[in-house]
Coordinates of C-alpha atoms and ligand atoms in Angstrom, one line a residue:
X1 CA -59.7 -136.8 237.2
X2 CA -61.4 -134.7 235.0
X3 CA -61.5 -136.4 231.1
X4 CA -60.0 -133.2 229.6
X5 CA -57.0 -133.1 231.4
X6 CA -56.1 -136.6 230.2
X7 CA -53.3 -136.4 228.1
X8 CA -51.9 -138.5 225.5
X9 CA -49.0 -139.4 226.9
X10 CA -48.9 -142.0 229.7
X11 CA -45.7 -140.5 231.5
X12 CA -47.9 -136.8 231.8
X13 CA -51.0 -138.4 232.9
X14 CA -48.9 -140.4 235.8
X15 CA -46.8 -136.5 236.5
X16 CA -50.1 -134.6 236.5
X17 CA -52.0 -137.5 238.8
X18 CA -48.4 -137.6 241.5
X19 CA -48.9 -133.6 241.2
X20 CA -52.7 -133.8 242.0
X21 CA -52.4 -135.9 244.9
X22 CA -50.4 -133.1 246.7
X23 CA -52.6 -130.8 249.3
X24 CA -53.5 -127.5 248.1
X25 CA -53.1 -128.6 244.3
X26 CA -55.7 -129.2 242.1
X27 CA -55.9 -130.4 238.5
X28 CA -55.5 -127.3 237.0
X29 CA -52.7 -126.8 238.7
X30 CA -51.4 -130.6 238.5
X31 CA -51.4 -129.8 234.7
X32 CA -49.9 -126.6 234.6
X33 CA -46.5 -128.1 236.7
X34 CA -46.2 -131.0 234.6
X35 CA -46.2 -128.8 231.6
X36 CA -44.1 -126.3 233.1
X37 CA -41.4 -129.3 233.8
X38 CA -41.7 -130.2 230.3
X39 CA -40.3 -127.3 229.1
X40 CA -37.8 -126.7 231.6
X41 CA -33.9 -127.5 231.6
X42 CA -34.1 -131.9 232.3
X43 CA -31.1 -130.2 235.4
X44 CA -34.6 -128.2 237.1
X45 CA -36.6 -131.5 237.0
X46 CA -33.7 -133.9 238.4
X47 CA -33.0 -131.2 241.2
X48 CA -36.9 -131.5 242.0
X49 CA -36.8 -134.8 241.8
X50 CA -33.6 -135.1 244.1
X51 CA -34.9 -132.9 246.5
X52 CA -37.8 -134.1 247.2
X53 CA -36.2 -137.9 247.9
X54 CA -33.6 -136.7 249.5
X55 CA -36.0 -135.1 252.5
X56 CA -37.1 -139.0 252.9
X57 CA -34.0 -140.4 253.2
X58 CA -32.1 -137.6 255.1
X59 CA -35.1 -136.6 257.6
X60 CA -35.6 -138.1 261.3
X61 CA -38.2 -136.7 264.1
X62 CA -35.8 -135.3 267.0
X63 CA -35.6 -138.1 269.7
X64 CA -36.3 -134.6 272.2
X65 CA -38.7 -132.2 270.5
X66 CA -40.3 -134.4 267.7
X67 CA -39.3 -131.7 265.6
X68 CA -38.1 -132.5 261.8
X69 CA -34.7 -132.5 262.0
X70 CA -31.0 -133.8 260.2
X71 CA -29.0 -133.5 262.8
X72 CA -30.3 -136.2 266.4
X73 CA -30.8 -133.7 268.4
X74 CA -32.1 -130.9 266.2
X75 CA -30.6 -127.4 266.1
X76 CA -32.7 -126.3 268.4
X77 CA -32.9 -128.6 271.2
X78 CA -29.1 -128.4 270.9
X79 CA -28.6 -125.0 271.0
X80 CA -27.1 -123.5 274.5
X81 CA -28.5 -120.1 273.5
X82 CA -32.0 -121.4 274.0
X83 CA -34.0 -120.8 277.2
X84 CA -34.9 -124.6 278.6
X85 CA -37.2 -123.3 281.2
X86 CA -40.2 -122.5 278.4
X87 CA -41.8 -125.2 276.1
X88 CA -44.0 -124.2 273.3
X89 CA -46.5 -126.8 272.2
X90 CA -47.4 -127.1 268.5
X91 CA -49.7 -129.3 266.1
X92 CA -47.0 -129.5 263.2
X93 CA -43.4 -129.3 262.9
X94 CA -44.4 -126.4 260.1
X95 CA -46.1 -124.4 262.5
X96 CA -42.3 -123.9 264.6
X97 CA -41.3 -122.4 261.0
X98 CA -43.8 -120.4 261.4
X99 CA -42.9 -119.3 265.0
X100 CA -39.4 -119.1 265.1
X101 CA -40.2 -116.2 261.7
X102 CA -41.2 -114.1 264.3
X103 CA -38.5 -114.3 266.1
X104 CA -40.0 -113.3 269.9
X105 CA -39.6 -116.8 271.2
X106 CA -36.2 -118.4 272.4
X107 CA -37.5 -121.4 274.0
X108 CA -37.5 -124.6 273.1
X109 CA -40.3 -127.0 271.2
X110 CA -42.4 -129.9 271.2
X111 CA -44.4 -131.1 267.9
X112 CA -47.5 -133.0 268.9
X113 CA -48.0 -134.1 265.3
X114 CA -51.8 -133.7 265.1
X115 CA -54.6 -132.9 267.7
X116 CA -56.7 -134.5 269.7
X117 CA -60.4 -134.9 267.2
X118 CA -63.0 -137.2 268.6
X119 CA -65.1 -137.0 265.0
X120 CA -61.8 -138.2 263.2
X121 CA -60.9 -140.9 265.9
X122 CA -57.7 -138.9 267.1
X123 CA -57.3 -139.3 270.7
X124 CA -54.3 -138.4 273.1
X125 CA -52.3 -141.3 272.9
X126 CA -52.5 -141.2 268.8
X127 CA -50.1 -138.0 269.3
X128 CA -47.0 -137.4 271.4
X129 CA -48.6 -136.3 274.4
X130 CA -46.8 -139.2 276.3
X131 CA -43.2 -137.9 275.2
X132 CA -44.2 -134.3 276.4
X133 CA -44.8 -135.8 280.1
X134 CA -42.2 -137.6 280.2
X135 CA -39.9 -134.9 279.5
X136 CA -41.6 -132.5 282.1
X137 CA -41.3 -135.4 284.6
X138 CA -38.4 -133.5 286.7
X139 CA -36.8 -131.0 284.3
X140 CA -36.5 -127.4 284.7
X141 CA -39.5 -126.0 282.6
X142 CA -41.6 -123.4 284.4
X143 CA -43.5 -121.8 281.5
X144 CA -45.6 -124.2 278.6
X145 CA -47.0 -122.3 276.1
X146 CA -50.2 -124.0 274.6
X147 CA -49.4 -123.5 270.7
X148 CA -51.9 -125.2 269.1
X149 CA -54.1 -124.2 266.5
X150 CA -57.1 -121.9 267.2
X151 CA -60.1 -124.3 266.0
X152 CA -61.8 -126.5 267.8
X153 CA -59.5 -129.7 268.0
X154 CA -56.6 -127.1 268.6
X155 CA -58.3 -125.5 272.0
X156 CA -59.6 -129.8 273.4
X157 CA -55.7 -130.2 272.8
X158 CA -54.6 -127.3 274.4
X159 CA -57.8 -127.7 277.0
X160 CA -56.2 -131.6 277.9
X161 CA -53.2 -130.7 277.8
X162 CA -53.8 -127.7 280.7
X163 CA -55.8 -130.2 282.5
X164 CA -52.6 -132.9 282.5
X165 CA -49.7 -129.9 283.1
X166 CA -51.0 -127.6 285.7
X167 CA -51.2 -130.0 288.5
X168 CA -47.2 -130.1 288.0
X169 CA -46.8 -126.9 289.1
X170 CA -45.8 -125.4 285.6
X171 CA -47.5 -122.2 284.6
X172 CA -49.3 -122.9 281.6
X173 CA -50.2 -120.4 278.9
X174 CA -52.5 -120.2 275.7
X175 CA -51.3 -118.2 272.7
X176 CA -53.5 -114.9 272.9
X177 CA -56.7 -114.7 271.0
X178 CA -55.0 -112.3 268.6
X179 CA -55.5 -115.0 266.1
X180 CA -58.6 -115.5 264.5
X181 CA -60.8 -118.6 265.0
X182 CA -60.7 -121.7 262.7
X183 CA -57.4 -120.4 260.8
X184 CA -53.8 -122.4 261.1
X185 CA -50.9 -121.1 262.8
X186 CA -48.8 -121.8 259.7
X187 CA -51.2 -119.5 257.4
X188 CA -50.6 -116.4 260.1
X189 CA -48.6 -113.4 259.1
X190 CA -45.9 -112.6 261.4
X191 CA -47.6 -109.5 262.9
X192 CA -50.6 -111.5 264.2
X193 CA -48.0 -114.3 265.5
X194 CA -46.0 -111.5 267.2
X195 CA -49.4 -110.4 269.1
X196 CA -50.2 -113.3 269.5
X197 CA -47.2 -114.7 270.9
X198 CA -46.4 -111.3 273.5
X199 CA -49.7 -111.3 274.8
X200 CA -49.9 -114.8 275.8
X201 CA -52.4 -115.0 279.0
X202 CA -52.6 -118.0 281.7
X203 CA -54.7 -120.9 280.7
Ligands
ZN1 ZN1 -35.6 -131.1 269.1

């Protein structure tokens, strides 16, 4: 870490190091929470603090979707109102948060939890490409929608996955290129998602 950001205090150095270690935050900003907490009411800091533990101990994957979820099965593979016949296939249980905002889908899920990246070692039986077989093997789906991110692991997940589901008989599509290349579907603004969603083509 850099030397001027090292406090005095052993507890803030620890805070602003926890903080650090968090994607997307960098020291600056590691040292501008932990002051921030400082100040605030000691109720604001044990609400973080219980919040954030209780997502550990109260979160499971859905047994179905692989979705994050507190309830076994999640709301949504438990829902009646939601069209079983269509799948959509994403990276990260974020990116159906991301999704269901635009509100155009009423199908159901599954979370892949990662993609398929040779240079990182990631290969199709390190995500749950198993558990999506399985559950196409004699169900109802006619329609899976290939989610996954628009960069280059995203489209050798998406181009496996076609290459494993077609020959089932299921019409497989690919999010429309409305999206731009190398960007994450949890970073998309809803108009782009919506486009990109509705003018989904064949794989
Ligand atoms: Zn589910």
């Amino acid at each position: 870490m850099n030397q001027n950001l090292i406090s005095t205090s052993e507890a803030i150095n620890k805070l602003i190091q926890e903080f650090n270690k968090l994607p997307g935050i960098g020291p600056k900003s590691a040292q501008r929470l932990t002051y921030y907490l400082l100040r605030a009411p000691e109720e604001q800091a044990r609400l973080l603090a219980d919040a954030i533990l209780s997502v550990k101990q109260k979160i499971t994957l859905c047994s179905i979707c692989f979705n994050v979820t507190e309830s076994a099965p999640c709301l949504i593979c438990g829902s009646d109102e939601r069209d079983r016949s269509k799948i959509c296939i994403v990276e990260q249980p974020q990116d159906i948060l991301a999704l269901e905002h635009t509100r155009v889908y009423n199908g159901r899920y599954h979370v892949l939890h990662g993609a398929i990246s040779p240079t990182e070692g990631i290969g199709a039986d390190d995500i749950r490409i198993k558990e999506l077989m399985n559950r196409l093997q004699g169900s109802s789906v006619d329609e899976v929608i290939l989610a996954t991110n628009p960069n280059l692991e995203g489209e050798a997940t998406a181009m496996y996955l076609n290459r494993l589901i077609s020959p089932l008989g299921i019409r497989v599509t690919r999010l429309a290129r409305g999206l731009p290349f190398g960007t994450e579907l949890e970073y998309a603004d809803d108009v782009t998602l919506t486009r990109a969603i509705e003018g989904r083509q064949e794989f």
